[in-house]
mmCIF file of C-alpha atoms in Angstrom:
data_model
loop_
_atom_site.group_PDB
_atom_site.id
_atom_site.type_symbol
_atom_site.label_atom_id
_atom_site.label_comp_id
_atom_site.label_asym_id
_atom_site.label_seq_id
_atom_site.Cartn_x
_atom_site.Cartn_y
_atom_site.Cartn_z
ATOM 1 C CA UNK A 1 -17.518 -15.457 -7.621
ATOM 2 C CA UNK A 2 -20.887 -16.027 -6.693
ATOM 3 C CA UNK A 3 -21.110 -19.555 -7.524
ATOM 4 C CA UNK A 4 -18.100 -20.390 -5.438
ATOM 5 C CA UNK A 5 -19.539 -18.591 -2.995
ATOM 6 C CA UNK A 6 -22.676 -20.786 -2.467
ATOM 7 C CA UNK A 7 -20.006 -23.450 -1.781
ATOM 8 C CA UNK A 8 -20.189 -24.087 2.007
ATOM 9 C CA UNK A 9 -15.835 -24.343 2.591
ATOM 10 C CA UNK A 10 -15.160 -21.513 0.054
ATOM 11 C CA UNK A 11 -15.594 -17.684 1.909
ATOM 12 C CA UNK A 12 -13.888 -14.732 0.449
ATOM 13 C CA UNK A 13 -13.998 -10.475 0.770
ATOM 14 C CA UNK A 14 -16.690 -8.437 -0.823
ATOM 15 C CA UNK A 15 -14.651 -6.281 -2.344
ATOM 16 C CA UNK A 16 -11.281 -6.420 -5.171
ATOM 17 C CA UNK A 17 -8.299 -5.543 -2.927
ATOM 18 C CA UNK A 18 -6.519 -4.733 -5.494
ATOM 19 C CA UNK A 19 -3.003 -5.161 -3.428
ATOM 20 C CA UNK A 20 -0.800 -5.975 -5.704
ATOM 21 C CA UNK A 21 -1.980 -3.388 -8.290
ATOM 22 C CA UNK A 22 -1.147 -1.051 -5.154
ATOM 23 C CA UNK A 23 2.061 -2.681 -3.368
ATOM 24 C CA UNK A 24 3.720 -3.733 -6.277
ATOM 25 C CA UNK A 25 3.863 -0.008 -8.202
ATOM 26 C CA UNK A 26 5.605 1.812 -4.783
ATOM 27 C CA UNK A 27 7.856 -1.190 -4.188
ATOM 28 C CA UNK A 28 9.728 -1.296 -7.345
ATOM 29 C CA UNK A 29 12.674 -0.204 -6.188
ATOM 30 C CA UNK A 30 13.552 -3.112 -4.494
ATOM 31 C CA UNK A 31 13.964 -6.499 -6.169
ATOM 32 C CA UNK A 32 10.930 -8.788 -4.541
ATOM 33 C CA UNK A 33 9.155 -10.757 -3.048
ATOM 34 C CA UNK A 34 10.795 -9.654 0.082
ATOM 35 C CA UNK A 35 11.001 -6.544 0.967
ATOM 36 C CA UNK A 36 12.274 -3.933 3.960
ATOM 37 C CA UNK A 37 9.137 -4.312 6.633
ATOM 38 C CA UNK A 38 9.056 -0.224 7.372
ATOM 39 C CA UNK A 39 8.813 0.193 3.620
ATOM 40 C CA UNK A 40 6.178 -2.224 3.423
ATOM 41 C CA UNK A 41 4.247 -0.756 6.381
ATOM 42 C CA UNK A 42 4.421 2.387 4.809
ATOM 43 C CA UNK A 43 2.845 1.180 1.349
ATOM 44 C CA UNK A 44 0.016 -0.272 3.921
ATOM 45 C CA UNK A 45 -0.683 3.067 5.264
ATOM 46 C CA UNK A 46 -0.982 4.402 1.982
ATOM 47 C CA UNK A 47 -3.519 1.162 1.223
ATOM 48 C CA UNK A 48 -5.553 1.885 4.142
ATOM 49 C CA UNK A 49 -6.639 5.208 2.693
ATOM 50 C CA UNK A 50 -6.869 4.077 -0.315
ATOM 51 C CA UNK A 51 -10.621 3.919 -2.504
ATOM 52 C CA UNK A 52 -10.105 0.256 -2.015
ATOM 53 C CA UNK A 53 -10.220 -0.487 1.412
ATOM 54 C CA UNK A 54 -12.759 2.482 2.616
ATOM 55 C CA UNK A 55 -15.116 1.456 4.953
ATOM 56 C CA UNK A 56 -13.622 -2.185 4.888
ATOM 57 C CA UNK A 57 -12.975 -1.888 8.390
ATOM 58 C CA UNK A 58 -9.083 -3.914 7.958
ATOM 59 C CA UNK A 59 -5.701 -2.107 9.126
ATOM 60 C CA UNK A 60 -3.237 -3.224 6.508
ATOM 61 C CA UNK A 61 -0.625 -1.973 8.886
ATOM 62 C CA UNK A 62 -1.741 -4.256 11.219
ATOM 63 C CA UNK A 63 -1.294 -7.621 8.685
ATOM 64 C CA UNK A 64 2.450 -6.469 10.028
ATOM 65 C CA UNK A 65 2.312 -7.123 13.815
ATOM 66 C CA UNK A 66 4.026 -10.450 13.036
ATOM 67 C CA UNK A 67 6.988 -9.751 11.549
ATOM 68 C CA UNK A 68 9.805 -8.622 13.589
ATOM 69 C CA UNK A 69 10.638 -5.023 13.139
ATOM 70 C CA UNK A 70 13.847 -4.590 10.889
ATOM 71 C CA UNK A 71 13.240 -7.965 8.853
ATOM 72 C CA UNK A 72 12.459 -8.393 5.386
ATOM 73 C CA UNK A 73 8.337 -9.368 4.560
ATOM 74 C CA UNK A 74 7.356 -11.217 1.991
ATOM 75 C CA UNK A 75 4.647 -9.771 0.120
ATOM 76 C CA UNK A 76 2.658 -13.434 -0.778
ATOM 77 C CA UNK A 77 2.364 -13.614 2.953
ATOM 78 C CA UNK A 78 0.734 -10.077 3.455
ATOM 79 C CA UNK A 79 -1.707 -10.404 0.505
ATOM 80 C CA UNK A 80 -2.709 -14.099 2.445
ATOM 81 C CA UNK A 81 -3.385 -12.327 6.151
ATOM 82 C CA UNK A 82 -4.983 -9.618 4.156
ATOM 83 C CA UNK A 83 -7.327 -11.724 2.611
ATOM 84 C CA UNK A 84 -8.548 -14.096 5.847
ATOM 85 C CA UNK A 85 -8.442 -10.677 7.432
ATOM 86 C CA UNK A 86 -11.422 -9.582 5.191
ATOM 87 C CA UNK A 87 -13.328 -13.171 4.840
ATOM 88 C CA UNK A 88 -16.500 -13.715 6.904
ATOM 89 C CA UNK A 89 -16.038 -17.298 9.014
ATOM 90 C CA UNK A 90 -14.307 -19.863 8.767
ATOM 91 C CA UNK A 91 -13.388 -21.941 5.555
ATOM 92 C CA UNK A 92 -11.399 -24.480 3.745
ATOM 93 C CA UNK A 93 -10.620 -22.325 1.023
ATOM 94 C CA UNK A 94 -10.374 -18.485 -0.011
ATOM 95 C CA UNK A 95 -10.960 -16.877 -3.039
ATOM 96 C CA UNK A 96 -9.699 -13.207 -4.088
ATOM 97 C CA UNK A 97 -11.261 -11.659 -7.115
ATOM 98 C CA UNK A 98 -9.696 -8.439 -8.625
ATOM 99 C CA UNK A 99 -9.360 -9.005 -12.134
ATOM 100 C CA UNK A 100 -6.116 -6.967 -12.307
ATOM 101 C CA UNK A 101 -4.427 -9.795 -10.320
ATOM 102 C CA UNK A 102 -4.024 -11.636 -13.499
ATOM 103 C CA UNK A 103 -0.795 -9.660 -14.488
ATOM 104 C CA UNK A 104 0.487 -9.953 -11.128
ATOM 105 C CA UNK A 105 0.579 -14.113 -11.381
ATOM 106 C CA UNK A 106 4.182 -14.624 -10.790
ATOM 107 C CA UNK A 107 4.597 -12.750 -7.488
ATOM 108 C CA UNK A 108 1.145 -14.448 -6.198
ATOM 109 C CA UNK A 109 2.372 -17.513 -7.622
ATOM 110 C CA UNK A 110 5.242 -17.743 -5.287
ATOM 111 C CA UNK A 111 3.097 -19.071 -2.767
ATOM 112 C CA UNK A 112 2.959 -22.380 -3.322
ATOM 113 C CA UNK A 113 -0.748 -22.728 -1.855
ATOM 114 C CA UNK A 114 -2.093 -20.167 -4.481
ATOM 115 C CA UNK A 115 -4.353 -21.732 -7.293
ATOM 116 C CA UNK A 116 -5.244 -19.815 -9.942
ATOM 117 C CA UNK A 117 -9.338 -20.569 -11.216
ATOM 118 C CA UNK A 118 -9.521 -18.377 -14.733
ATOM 119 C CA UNK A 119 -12.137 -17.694 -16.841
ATOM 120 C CA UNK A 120 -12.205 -17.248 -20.527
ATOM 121 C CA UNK A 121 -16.018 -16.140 -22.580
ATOM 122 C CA UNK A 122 -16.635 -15.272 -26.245
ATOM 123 C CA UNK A 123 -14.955 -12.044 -26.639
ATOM 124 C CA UNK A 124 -17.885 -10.619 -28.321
ATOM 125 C CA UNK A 125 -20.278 -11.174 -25.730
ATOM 126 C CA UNK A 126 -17.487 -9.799 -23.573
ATOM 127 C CA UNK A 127 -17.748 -6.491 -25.249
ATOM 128 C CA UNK A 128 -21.592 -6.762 -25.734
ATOM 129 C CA UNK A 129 -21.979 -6.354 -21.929
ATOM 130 C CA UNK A 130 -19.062 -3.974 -21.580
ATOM 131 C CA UNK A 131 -20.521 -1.430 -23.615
ATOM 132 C CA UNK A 132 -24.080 -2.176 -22.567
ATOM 133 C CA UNK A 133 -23.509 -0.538 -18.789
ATOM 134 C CA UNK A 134 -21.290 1.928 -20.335
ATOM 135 C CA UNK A 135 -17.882 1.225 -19.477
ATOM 136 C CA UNK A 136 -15.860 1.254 -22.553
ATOM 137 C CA UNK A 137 -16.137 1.204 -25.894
ATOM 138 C CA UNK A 138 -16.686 -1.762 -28.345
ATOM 139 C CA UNK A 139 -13.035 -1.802 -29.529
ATOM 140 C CA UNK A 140 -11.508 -0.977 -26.595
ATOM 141 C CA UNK A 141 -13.227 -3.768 -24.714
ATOM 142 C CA UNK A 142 -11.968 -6.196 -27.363
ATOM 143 C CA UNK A 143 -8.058 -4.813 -26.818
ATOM 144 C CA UNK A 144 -8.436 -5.152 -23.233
ATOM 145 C CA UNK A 145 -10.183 -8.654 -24.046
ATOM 146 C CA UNK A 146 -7.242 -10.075 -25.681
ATOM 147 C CA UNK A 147 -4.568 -8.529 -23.631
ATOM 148 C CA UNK A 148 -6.290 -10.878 -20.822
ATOM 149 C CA UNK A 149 -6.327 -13.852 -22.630
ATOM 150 C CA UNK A 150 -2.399 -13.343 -24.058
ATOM 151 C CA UNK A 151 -1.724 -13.077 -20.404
ATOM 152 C CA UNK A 152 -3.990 -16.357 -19.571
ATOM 153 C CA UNK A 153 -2.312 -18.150 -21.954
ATOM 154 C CA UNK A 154 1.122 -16.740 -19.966
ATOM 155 C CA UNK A 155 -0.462 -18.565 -17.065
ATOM 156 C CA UNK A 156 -1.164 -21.684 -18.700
ATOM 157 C CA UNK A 157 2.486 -22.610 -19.918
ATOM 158 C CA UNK A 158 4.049 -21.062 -16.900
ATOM 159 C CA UNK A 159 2.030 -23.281 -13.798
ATOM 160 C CA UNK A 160 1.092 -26.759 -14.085
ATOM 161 C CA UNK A 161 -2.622 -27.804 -14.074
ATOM 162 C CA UNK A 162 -2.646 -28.667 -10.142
ATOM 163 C CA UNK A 163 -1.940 -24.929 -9.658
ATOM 164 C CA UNK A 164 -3.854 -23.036 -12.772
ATOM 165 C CA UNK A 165 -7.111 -24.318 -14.226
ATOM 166 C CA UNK A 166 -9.158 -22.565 -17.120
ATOM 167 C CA UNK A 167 -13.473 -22.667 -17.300
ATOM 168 C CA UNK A 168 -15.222 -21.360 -20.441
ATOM 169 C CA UNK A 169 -17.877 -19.046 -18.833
ATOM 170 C CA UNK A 170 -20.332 -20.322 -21.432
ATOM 171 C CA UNK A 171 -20.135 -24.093 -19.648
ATOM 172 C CA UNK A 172 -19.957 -22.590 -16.267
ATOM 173 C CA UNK A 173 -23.362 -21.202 -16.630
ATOM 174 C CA UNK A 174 -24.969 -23.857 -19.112
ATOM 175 C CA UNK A 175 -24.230 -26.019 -15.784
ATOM 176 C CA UNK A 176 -23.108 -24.736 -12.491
ATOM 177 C CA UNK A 177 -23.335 -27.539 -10.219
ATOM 178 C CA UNK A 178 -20.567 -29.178 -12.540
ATOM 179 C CA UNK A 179 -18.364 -26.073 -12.677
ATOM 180 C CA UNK A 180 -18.829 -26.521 -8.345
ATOM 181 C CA UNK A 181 -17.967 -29.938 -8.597
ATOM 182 C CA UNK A 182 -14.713 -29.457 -10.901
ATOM 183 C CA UNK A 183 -13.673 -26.163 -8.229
ATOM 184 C CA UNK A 184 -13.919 -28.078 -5.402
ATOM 185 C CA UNK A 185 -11.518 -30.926 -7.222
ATOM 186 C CA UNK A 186 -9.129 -28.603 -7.981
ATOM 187 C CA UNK A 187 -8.897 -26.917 -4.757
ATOM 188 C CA UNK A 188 -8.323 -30.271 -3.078
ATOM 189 C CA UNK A 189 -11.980 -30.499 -1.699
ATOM 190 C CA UNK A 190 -14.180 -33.630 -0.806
ATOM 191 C CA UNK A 191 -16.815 -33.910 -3.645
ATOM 192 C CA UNK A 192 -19.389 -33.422 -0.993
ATOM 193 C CA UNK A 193 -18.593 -29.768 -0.302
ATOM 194 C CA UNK A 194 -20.010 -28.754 -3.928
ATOM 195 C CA UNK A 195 -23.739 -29.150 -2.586
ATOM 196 C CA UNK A 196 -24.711 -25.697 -3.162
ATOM 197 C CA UNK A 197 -25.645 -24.412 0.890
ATOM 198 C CA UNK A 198 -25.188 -21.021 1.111
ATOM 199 C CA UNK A 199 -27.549 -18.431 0.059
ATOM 200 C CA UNK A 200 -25.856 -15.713 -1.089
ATOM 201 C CA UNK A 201 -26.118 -11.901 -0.599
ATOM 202 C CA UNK A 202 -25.293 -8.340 -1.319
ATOM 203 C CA UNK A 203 -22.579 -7.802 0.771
ATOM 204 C CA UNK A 204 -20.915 -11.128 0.377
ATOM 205 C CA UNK A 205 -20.238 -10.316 -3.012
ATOM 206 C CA UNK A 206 -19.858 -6.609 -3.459
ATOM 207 C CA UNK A 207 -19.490 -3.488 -1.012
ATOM 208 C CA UNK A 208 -22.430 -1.073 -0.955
ATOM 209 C CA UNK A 209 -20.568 1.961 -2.949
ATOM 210 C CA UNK A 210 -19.803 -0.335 -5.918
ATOM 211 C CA UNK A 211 -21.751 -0.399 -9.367
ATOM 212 C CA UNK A 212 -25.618 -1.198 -9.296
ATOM 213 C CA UNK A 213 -25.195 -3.271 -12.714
ATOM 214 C CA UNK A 214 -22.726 -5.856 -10.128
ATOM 215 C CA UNK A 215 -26.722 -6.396 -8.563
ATOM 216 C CA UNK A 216 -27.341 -8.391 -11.375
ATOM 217 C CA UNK A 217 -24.960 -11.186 -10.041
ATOM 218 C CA UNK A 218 -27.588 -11.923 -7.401
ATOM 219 C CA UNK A 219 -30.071 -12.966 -9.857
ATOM 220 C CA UNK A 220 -31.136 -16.248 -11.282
ATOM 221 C CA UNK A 221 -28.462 -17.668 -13.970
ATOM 222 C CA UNK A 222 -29.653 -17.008 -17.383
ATOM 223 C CA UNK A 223 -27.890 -19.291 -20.248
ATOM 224 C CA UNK A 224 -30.434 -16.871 -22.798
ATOM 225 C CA UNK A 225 -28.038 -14.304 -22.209
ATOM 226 C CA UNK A 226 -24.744 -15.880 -23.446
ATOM 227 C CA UNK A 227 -25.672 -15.178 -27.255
ATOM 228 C CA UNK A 228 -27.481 -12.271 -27.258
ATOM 229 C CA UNK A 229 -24.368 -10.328 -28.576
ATOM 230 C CA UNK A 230 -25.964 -12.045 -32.100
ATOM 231 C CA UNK A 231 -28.524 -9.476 -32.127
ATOM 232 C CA UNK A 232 -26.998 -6.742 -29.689
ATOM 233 C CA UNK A 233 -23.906 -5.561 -31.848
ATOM 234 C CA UNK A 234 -23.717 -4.623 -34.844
ATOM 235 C CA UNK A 235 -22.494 -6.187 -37.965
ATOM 236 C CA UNK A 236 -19.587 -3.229 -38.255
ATOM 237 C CA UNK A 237 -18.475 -3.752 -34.431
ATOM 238 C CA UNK A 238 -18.511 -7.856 -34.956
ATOM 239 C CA UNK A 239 -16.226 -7.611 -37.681
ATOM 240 C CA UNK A 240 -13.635 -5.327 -35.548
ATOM 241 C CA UNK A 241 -13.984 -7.489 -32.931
ATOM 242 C CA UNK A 242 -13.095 -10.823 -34.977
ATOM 243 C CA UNK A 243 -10.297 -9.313 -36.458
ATOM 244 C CA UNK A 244 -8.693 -8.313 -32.996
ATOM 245 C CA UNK A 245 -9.259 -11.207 -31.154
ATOM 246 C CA UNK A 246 -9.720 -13.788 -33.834
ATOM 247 C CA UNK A 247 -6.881 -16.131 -33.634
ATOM 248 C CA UNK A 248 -7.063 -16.068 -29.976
ATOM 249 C CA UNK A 249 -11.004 -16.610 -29.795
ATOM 250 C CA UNK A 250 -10.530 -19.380 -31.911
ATOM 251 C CA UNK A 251 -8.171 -20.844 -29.654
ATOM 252 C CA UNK A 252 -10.510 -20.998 -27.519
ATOM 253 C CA UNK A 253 -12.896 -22.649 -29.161
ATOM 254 C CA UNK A 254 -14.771 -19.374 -30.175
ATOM 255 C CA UNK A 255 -16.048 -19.449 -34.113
ATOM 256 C CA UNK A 256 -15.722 -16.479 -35.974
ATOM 257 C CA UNK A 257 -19.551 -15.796 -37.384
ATOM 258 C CA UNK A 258 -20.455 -16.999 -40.646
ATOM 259 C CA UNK A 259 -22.112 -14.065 -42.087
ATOM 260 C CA UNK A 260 -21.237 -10.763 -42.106
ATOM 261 C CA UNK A 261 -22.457 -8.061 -44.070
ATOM 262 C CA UNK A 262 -19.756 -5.390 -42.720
ATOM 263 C CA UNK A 263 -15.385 -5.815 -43.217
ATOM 264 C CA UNK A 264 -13.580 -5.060 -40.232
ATOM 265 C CA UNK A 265 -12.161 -1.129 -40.273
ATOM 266 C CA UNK A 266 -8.400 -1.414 -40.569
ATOM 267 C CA UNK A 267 -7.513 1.745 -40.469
ATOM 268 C CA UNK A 268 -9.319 2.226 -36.942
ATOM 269 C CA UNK A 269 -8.350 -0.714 -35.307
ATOM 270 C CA UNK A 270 -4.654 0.251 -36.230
ATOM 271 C CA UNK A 271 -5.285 3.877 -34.999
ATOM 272 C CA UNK A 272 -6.779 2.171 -31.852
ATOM 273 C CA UNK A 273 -3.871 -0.500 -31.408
ATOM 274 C CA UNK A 274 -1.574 2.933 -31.437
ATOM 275 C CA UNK A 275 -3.492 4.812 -28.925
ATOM 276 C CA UNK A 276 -3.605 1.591 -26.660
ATOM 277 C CA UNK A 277 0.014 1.392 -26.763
ATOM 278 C CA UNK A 278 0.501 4.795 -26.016
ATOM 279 C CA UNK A 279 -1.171 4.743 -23.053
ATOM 280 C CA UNK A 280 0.598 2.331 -21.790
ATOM 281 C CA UNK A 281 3.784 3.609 -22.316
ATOM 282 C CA UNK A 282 2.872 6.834 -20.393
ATOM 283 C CA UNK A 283 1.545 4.514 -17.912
ATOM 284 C CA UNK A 284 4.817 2.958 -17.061
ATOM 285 C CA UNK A 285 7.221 6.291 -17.643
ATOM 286 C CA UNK A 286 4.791 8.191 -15.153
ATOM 287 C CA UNK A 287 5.204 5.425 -12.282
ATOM 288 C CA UNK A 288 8.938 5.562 -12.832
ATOM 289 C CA UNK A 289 8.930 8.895 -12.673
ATOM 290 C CA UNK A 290 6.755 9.747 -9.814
ATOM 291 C CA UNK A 291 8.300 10.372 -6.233
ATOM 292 C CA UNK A 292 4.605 9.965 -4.893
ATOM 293 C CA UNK A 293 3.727 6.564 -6.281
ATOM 294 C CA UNK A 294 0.189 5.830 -4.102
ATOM 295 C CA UNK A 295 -1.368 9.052 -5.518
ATOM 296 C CA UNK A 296 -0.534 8.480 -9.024
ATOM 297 C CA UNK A 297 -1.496 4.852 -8.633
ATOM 298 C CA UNK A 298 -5.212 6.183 -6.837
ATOM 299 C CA UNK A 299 -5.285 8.986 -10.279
ATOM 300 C CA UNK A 300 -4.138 6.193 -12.630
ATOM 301 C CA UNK A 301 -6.342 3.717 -11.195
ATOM 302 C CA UNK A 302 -9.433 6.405 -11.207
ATOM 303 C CA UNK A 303 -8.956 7.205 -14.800
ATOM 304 C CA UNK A 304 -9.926 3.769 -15.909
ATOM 305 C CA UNK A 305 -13.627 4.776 -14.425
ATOM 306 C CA UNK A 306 -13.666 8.009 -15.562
ATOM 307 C CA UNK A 307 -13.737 10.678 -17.997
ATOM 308 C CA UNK A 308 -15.475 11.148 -20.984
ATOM 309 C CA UNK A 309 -17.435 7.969 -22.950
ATOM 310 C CA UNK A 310 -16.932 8.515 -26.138
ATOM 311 C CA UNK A 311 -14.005 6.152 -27.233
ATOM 312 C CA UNK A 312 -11.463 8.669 -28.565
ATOM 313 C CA UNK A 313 -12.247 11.533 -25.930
ATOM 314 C CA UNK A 314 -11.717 8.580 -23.108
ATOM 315 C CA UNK A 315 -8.036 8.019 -24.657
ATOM 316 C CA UNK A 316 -7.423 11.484 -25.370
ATOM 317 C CA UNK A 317 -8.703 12.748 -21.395
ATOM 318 C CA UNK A 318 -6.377 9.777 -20.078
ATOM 319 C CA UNK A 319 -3.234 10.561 -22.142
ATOM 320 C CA UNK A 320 -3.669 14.415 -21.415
ATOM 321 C CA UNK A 321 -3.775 13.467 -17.728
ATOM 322 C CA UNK A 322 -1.384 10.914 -17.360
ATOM 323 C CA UNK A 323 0.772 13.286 -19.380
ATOM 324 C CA UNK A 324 0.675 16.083 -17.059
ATOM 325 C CA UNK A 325 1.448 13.954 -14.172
ATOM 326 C CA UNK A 326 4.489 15.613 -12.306
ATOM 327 C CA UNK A 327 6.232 14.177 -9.069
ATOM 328 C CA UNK A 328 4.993 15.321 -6.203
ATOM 329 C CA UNK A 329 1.828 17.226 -7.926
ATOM 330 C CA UNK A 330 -0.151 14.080 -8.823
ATOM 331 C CA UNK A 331 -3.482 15.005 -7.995
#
């Protein structure tokens, strides 16, 4: 984000909106992407109190004042106003960042102006950081690793090159003038807008409230860093990691390591494929279920932040919550 930043015709929000994680969820009962404008503005109410938008200073509801009262909206269109809405000046192009977007490609898709920049890195320097600031555990970063990539890959056949285009983080950073250069191509930029002219700060890439580790992003670009996963995990996690995203890593031009001194565990990667799967499943059954769809979205969305660390008590407190999810007592 930050390198597209420093492009001079690129501007974007701070923050991950995170609409269509939010609209999409209390709009299912109607068959998209247009959909009844007073049902819409009251999913934006809902948004504007929402973790997301706090202290953005935006009023979804007010994305709205355009369409005629009693019409149909079409949800591309409010995600686009939403986003100029909450991008500092003026620009040729606007880039959106929440990562959950990814699975919500076809509606976003539907506008035909949409491009889709993804990124792909070595899965085991993926879950090297992950567990490093203390998000997830080693195994459950790879799941969540290749569910991404299955879902790339989605993207890939689906939308032709002029409107999805994949970057190997690895060459981004080795050169990032390039990776400017190819952006601006792809987004139907002059050549000449790549020169990197802004200098970027804080709050143009993150609000205040968000992690401290996202700080990082504002310092210099270390290539050092993309292998230190070599000496960070160990040779037991490695092995778990190769066998759940091998085929896919190697896809991607990702080699499995040469050595190992440890086998992949088997019997806890197919214990962990279970739980993952599980979770999911009471994922979906408690949005279908729930007549108060923003607050279990907020819980739902909460639980992925918090809870305990440890990598079976995190799946356990999220089943046993999700699980006691009732309509109309989501808390």
């Amino acid at each position: 984000m930050r390198l597209l930043l420093e492009v001079d015709a690129i501007s974007g929000p701070p923050l991950e909106t995170h609409f269509f994680d939010f609209a999409l969820p209390l709009l299912a009962a109607h068959r998209g992407p247009y959909y009844p404008r007073d049902d819409v503005a009251r999913v934006m109410d809902a948004y504007a109190r929402s973790y997301w938008l706090d202290g953005s200073g935006v009023d979804p509801r007010g994305l709205l004042d355009a369409v005629t009262p009693g019409s149909a909206v079409w949800l591309p269109y409010v995600f686009r106003k939403l986003v100029e809405s909450l991008a500092s000046g003026d620009a040729l192009a606007l880039v959106e960042k929440t990562p959950q977007h990814l699975w919500s490609w076809p509606v976003a898709a539907l506008d035909n102006s949409v491009k889709f920049v993804l990124f792909v890195r070595d899965p085991r320097a993926v879950v090297e950081s992950t567990v490093r600031v203390g998000w997830e555990d080693s195994l459950e970063a790879a799941l969540r690793w290749r569910e991404a990539q299955r879902e790339i890959v989605r993207v890939q056949k689906a939308l032709t090159p002029a409107h999805a285009r994949l970057f190997r983080y690895e060459d981004v950073v080795s050169d990032p003038q390039s990776f400017r250069v190819a952006v601006c191509e792809f987004l139907g930029l002059e050549r000449e807008h790549a020169a990197c002219r802004h200098v970027i700060r804080s709050h143009d890439l993150f609000l205040g409230r968000e992690e401290p580790v996202k700080q990082q992003a504002l310092g210099a670009i270390d290539a050092s860093r993309l292998s230190q996963w070599k000496t960070h995990l160990a040779d037991d996690e490695t092995a778990d990691i190769e066998a759940v995203c091998g085929p896919l890593m190697e896809a991607f031009g990702y080699q499995r390591a040469s050595k190992r001194s440890a086998k992949p565990d088997v019997s806890r990667i197919r214990t962990a494929l279970r739980v993952h799967a599980e979770v999911a499943r009471i994922r979906r059954d408690a949005l279908r279920a729930s007549g108060d769809h923003h607050r279990l979205l907020s819980t739902m969305l909460a639980l992925q932040y918090k809870g305990p660390k440890g990598y079976w008590d995190s799946f356990r407190y999220r089943m046993s919550r999700l699980r006691s999810m009732k309509p109309g007592a989501v808390t």
